[in-house]
mmCIF file of C-alpha atoms in Angstrom:
data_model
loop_
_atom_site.group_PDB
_atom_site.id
_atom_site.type_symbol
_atom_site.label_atom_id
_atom_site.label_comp_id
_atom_site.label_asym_id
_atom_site.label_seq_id
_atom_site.Cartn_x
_atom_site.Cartn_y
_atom_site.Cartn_z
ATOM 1 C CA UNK A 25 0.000 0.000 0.000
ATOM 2 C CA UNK A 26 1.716 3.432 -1.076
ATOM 3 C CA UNK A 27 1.294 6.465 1.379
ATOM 4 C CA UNK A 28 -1.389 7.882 -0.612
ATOM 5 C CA UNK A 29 -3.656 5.313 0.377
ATOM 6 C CA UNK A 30 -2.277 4.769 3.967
ATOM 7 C CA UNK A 31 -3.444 8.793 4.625
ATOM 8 C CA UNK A 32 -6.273 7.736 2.793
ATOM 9 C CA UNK A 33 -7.392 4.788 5.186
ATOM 10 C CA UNK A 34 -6.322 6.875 8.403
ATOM 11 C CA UNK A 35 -8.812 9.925 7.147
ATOM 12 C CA UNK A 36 -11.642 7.604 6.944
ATOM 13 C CA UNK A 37 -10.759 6.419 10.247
ATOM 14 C CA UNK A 38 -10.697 9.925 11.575
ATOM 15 C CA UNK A 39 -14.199 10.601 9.707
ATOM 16 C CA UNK A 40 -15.218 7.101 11.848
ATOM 17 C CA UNK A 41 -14.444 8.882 14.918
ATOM 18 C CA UNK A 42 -16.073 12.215 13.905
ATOM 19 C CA UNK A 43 -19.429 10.431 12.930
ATOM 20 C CA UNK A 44 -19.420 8.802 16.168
ATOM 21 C CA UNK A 45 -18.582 11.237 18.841
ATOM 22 C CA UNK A 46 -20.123 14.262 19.512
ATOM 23 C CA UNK A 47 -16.906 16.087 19.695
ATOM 24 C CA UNK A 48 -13.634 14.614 18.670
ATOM 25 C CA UNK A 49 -9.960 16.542 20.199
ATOM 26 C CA UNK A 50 -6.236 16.107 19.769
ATOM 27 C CA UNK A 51 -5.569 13.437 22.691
ATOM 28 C CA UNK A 52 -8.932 11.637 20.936
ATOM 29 C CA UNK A 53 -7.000 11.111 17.916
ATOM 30 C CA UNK A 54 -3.869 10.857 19.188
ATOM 31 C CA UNK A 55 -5.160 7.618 21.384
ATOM 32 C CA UNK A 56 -7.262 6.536 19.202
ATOM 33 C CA UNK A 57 -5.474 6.703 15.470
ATOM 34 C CA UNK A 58 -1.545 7.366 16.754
ATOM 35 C CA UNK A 59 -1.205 10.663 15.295
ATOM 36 C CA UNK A 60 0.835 13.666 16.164
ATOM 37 C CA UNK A 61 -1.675 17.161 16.728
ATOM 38 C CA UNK A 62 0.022 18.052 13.115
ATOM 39 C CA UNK A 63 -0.819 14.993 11.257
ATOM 40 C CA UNK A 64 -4.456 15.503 12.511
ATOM 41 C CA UNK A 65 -4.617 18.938 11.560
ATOM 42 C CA UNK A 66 -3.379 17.817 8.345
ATOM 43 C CA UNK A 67 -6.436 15.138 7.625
ATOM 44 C CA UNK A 68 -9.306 17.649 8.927
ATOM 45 C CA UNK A 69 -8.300 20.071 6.350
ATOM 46 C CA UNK A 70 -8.831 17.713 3.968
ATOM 47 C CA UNK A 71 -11.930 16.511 5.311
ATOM 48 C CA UNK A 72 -13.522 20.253 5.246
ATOM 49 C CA UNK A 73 -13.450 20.321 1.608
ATOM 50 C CA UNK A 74 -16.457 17.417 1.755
ATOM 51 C CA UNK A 75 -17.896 17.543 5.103
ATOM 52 C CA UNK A 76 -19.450 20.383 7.628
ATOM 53 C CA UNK A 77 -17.370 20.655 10.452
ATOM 54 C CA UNK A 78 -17.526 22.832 13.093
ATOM 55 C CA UNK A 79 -14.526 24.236 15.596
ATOM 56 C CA UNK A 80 -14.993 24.473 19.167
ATOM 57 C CA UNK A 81 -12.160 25.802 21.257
ATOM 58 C CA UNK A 82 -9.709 22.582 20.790
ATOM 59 C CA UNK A 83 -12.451 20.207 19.340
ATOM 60 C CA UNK A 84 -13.775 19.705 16.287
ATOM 61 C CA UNK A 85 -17.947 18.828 15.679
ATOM 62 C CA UNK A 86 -19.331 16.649 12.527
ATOM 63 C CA UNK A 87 -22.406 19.488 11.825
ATOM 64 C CA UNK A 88 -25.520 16.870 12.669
ATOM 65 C CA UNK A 89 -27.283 18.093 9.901
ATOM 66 C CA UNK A 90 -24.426 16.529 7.726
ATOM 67 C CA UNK A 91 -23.775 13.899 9.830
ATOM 68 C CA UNK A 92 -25.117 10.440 7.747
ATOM 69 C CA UNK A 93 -24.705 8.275 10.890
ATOM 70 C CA UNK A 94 -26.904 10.843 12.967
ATOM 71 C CA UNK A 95 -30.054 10.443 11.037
ATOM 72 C CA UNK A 96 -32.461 8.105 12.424
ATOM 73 C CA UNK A 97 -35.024 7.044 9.427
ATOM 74 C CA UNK A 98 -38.412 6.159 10.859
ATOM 75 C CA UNK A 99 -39.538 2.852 10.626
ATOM 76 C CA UNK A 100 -36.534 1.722 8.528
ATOM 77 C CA UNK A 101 -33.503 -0.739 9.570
ATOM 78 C CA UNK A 102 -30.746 1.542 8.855
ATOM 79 C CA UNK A 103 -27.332 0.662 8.262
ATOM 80 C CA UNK A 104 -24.203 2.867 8.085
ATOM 81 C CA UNK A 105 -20.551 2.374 6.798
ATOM 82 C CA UNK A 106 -17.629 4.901 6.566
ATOM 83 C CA UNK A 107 -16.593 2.611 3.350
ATOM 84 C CA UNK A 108 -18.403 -0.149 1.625
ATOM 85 C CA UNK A 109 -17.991 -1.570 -2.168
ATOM 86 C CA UNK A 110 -21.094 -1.234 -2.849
ATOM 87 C CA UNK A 111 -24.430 -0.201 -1.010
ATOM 88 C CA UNK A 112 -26.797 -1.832 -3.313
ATOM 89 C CA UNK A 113 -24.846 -5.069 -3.026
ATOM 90 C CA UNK A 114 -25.216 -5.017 1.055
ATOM 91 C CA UNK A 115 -29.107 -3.966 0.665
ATOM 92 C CA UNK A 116 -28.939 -8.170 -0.706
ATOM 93 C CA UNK A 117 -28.245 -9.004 2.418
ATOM 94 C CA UNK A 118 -30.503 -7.257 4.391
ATOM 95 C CA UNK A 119 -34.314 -7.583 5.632
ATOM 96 C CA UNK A 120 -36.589 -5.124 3.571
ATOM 97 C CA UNK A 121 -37.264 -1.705 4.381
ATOM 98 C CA UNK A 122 -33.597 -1.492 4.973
ATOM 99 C CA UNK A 123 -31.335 1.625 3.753
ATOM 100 C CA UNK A 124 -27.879 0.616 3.159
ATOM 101 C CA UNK A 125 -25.635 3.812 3.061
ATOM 102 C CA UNK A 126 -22.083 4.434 3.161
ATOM 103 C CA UNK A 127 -19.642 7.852 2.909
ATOM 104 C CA UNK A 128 -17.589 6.004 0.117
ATOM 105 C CA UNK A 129 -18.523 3.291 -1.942
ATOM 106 C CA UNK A 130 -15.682 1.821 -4.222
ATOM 107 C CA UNK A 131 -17.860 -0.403 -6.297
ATOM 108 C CA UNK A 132 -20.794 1.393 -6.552
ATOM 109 C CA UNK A 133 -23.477 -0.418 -9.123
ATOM 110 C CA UNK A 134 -24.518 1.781 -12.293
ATOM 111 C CA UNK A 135 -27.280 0.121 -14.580
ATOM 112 C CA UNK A 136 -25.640 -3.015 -17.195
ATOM 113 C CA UNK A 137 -22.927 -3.642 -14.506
ATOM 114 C CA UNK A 138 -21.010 0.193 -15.035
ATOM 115 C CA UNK A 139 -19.185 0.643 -11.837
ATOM 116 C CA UNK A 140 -19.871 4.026 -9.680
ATOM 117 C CA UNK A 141 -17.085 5.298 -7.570
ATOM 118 C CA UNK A 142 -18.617 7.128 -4.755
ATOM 119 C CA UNK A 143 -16.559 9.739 -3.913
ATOM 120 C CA UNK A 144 -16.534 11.389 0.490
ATOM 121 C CA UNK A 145 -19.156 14.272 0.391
ATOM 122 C CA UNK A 146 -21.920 12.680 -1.795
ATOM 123 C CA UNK A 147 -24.784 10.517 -0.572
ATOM 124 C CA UNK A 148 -24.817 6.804 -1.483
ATOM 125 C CA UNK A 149 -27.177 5.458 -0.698
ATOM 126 C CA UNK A 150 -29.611 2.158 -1.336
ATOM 127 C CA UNK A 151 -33.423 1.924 -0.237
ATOM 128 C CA UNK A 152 -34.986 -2.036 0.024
ATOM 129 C CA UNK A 153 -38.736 -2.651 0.496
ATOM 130 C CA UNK A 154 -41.655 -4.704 -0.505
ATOM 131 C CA UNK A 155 -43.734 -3.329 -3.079
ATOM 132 C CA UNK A 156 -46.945 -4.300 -4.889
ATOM 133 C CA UNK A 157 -46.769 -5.255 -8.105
ATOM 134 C CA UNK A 158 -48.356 -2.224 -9.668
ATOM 135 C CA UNK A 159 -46.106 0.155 -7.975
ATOM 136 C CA UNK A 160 -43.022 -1.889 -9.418
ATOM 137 C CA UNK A 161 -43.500 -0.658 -12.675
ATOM 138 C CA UNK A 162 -43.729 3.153 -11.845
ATOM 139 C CA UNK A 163 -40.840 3.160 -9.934
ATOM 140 C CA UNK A 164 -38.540 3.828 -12.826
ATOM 141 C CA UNK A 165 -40.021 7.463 -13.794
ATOM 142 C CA UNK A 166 -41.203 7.967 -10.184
ATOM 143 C CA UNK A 167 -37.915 7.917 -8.346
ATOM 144 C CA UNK A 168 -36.456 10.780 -10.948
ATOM 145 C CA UNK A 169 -39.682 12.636 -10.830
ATOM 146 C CA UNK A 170 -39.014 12.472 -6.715
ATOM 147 C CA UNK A 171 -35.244 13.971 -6.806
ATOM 148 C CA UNK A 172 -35.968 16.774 -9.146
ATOM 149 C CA UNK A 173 -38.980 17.474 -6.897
ATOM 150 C CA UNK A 174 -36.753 18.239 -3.668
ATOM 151 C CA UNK A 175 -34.189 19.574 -5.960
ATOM 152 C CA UNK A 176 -36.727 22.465 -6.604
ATOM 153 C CA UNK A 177 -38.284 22.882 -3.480
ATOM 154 C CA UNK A 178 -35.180 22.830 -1.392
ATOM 155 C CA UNK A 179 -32.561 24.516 -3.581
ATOM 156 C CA UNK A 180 -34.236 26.278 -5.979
ATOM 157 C CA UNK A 181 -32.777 23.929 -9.096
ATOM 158 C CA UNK A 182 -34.320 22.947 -12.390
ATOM 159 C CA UNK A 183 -33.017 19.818 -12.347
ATOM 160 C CA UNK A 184 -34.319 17.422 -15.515
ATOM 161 C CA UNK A 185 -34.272 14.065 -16.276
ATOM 162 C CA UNK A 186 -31.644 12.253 -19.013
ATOM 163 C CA UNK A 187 -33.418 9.614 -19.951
ATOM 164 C CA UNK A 188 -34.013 6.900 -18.614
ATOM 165 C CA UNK A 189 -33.733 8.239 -14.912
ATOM 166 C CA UNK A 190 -30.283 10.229 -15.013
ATOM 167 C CA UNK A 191 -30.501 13.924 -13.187
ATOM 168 C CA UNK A 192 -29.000 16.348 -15.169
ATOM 169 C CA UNK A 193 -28.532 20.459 -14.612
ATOM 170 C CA UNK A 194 -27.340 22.101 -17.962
ATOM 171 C CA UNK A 195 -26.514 18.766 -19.607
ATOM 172 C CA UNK A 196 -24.208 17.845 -16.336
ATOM 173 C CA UNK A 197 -24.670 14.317 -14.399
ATOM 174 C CA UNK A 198 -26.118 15.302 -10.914
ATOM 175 C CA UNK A 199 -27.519 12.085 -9.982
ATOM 176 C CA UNK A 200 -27.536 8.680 -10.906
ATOM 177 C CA UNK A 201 -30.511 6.390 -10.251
ATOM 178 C CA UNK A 202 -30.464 2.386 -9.842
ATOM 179 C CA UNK A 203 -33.780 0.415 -9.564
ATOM 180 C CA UNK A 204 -34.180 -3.179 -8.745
ATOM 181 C CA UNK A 205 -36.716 -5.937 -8.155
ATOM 182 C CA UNK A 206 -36.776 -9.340 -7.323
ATOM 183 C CA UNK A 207 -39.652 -11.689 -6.278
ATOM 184 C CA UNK A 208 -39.586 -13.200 -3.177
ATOM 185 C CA UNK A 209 -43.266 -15.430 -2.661
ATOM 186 C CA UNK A 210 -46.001 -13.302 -3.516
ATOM 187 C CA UNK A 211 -43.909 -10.183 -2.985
ATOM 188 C CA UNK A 212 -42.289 -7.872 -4.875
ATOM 189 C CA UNK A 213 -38.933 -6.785 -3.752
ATOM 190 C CA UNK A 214 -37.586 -3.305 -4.539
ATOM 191 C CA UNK A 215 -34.279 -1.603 -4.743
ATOM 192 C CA UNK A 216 -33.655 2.238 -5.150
ATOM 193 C CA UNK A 217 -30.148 3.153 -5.350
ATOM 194 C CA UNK A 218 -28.981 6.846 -6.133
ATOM 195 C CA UNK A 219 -25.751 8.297 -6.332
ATOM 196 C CA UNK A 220 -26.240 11.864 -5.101
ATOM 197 C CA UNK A 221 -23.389 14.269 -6.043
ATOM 198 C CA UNK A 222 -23.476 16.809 -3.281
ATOM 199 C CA UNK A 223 -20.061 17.741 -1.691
ATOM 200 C CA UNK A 224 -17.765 15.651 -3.197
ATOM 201 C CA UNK A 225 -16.108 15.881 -6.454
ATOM 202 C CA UNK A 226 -16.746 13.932 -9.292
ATOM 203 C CA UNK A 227 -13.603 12.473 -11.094
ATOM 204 C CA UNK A 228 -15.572 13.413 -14.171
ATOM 205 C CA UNK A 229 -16.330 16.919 -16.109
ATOM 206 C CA UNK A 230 -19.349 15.508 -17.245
ATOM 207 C CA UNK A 231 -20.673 15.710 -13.768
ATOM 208 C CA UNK A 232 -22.250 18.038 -11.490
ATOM 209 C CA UNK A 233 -22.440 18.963 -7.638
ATOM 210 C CA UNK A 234 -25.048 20.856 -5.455
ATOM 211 C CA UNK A 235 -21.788 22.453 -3.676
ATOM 212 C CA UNK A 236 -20.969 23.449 -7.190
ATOM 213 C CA UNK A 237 -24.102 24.639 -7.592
ATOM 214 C CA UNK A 238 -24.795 26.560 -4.461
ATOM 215 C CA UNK A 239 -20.617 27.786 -3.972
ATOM 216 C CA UNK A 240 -20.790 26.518 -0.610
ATOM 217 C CA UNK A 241 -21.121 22.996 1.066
ATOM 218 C CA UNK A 242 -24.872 21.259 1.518
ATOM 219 C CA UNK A 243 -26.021 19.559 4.409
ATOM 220 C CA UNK A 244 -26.621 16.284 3.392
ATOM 221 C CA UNK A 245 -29.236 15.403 5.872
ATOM 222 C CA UNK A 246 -31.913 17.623 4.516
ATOM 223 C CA UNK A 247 -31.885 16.210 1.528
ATOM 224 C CA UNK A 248 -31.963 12.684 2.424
ATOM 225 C CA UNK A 249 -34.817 12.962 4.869
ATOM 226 C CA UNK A 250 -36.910 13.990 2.859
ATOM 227 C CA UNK A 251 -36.166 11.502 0.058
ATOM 228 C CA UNK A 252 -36.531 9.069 2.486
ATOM 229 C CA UNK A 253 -39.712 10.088 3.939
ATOM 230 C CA UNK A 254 -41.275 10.527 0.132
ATOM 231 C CA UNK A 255 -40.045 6.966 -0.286
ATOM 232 C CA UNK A 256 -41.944 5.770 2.776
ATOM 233 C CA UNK A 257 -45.134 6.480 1.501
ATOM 234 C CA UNK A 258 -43.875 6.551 -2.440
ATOM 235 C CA UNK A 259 -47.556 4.637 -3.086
ATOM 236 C CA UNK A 260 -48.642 8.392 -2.635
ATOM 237 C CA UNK A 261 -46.274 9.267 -5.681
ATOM 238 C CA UNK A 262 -48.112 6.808 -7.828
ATOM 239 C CA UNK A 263 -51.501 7.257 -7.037
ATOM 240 C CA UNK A 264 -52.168 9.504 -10.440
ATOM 241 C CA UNK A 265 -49.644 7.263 -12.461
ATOM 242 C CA UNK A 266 -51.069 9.087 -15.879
ATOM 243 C CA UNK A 267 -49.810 12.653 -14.010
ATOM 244 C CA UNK A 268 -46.555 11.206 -13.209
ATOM 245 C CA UNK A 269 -45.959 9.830 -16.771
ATOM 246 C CA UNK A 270 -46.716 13.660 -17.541
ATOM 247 C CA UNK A 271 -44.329 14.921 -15.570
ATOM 248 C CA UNK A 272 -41.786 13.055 -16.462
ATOM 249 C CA UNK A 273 -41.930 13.610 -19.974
ATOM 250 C CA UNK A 274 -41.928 17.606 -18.884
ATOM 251 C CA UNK A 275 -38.575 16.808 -17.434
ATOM 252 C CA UNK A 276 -37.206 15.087 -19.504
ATOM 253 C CA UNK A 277 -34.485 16.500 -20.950
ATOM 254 C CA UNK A 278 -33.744 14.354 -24.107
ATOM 255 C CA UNK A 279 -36.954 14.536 -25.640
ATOM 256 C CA UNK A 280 -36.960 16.834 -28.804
ATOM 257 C CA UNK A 281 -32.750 16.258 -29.223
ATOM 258 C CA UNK A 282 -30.638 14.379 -31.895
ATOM 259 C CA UNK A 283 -29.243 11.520 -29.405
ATOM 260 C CA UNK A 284 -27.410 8.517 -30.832
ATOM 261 C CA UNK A 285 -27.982 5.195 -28.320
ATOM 262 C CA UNK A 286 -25.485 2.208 -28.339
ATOM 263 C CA UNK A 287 -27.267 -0.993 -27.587
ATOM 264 C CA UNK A 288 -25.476 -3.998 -27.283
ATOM 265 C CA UNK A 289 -25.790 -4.753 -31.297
ATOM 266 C CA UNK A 290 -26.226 -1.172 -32.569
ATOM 267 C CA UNK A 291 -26.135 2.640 -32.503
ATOM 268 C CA UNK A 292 -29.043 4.264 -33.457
ATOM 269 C CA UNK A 293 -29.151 7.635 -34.350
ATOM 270 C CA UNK A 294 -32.190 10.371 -34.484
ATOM 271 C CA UNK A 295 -34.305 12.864 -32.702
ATOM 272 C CA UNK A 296 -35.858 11.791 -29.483
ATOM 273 C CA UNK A 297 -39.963 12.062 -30.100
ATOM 274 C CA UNK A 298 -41.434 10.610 -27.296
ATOM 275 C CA UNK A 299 -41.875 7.885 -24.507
ATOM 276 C CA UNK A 300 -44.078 4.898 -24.988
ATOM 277 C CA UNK A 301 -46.215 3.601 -22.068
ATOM 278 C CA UNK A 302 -43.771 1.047 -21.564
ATOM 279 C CA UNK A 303 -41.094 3.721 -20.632
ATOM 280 C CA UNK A 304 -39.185 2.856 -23.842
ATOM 281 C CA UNK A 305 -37.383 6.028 -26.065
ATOM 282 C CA UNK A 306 -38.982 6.213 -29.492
ATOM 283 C CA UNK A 307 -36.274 7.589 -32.069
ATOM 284 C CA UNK A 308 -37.082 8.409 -35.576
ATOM 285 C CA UNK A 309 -34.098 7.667 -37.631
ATOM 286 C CA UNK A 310 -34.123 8.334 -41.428
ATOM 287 C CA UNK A 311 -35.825 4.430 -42.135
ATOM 288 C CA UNK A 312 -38.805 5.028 -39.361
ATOM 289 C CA UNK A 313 -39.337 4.259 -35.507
ATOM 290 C CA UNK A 314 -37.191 2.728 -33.143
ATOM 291 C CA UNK A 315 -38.548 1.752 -29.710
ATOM 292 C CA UNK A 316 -35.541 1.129 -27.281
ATOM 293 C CA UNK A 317 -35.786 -0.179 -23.848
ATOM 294 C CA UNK A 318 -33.693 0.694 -20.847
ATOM 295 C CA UNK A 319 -32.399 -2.580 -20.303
ATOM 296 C CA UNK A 320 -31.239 -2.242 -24.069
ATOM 297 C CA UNK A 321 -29.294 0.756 -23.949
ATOM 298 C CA UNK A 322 -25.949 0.944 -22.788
ATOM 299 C CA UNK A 323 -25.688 4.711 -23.312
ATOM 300 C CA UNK A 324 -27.340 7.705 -24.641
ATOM 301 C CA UNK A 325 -25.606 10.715 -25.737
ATOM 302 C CA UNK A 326 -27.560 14.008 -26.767
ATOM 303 C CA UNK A 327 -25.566 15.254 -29.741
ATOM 304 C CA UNK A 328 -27.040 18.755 -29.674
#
């Protein structure tokens, strides 16, 4: 292991320490993670480029309201890590209505096995719950529909939606959405993973963060609880499903665009017309229509 990562490994364990104590000083660290006052000074000012932290005479405070470990989801099993490979791979092995989150995710899961590195300051983050059957099939366009909701209520964003459930702010990746079922008896169960950018900093240009957005650093908390609480009771986001297909079309920011979409066999190219009621894109390319399914598309790219 080079020294890069060895700092690396001892600032997550000082962000361990910070998540779990209330105030975290010097002699803390110095017992805890064997560093000198100047080595620890060294990590935190690393750490305030992606978390809120607070000074306090000789102490330093994780901000609550950015804290991940210090929410406490209602009715939900929840289930915290300062580093896991992937959050949607530990939902698995959890009960349902579980959240799975951690501060850095190495493996995250993007749709047709792309990997998602999940980067300190972001929210990653993995919701598992039963469903009904006809709620299974809207949670595709509803879970998009959800994020650019808060986006707009709570910072003032026009976020859209890159089809099929990417959110985008002036053609740059804010969020990435992951959804999931499997049948397990009678039930249905669901799996809503997002990748949030909100502090951190994407190792793309393509991407986008609310810090970015704002100029200053977002408490995460906010955000999450009320994603979570919409996601408690997300048979309220369906109950008009003809209004949400609506909506998302409204916000949907490929519609009307040249795109060209590699499938595993082809590339099509055209202009984006519409959505059919199955949720697949309908291109019309210079021989006719092309219907193209999610679970066909590898990527989309909006060539204008």
């Amino acid at each position: 292991m080079g020294r890069e990562a060895e700092e690396f490994s001892l600032m997550l364990e000082l962000l361990r320490l910070l998540s779990e104590n209330e105030k975290v000083t010097p002699t803390i660290v110095e017992k805890e993670l064997g560093l000198t006052r100047e080595e620890y000074e060294g990590l935190i000012s690393v750490l305030r480029k992606y978390f809120m932290l607070k000074e306090e005479k000789d102490s330093v405070i994780f901000y609550r309201g950015d804290n991940l470990r210090a929410i406490q989801p209602w009715g939900w099993n929840y289930v915290y890590r300062v580093i896991a490979g992937s959050t949607m791979s530990m939902a698995k092995k959890y009960p349902p209505w579980s959240i799975t989150v951690a501060e850095y995710q190495v493996y995250g899961k993007g749709r047709h096995g792309k990997t998602w590195i999940g980067s300190l300051g972001g929210l990653w983050v993995t919701y598992k719950m039963r469903v009904q059957a006809h709620l299974a099939q809207f949670l595709p366009i509803a879970v998009p529909v959800l994020l650019s909701r808060i986006l707009r209520d709570q910072f003032k964003i026009n976020a859209l939606i890159k089809w099929p459930n990417d959110i985008v702010m002036n053609d740059k990746k804010l969020a990435g959405i992951l959804v999931e079922a499997e049948t397990s008896g009678s039930d249905i169960i669901g799996y809503i993973g997002l990748g949030i950018n909100i502090n951190n900093d994407p190792p793309l240009e393509t991407a986008i963060t609310l810090k970015e957005i704002a100029g200053t650093l977002v408490p995460r908390n906010r955000l999450f609880s009320k994603l979570t609480g919409w996601i408690s009771r997300m048979e309220k986001l369906v109950e008009k499903p003809e209004l949400l297909r609506l909506e998302y079309l409204e916000k949907l920011s490929t519609l009307g665009r040249r795109v060209k979409v590699v499938t595993k066999d082809a590339e099509i190219v055209g202009n984006a017309s519409s959505i059919s009621e199955l949720g697949e894109l309908i291109v019309e390319t210079g021989s006719g229509s092309v219907k193209i399914s999610s679970l066909e598309a590898l990527k989309i790219i909006h060539l204008d």
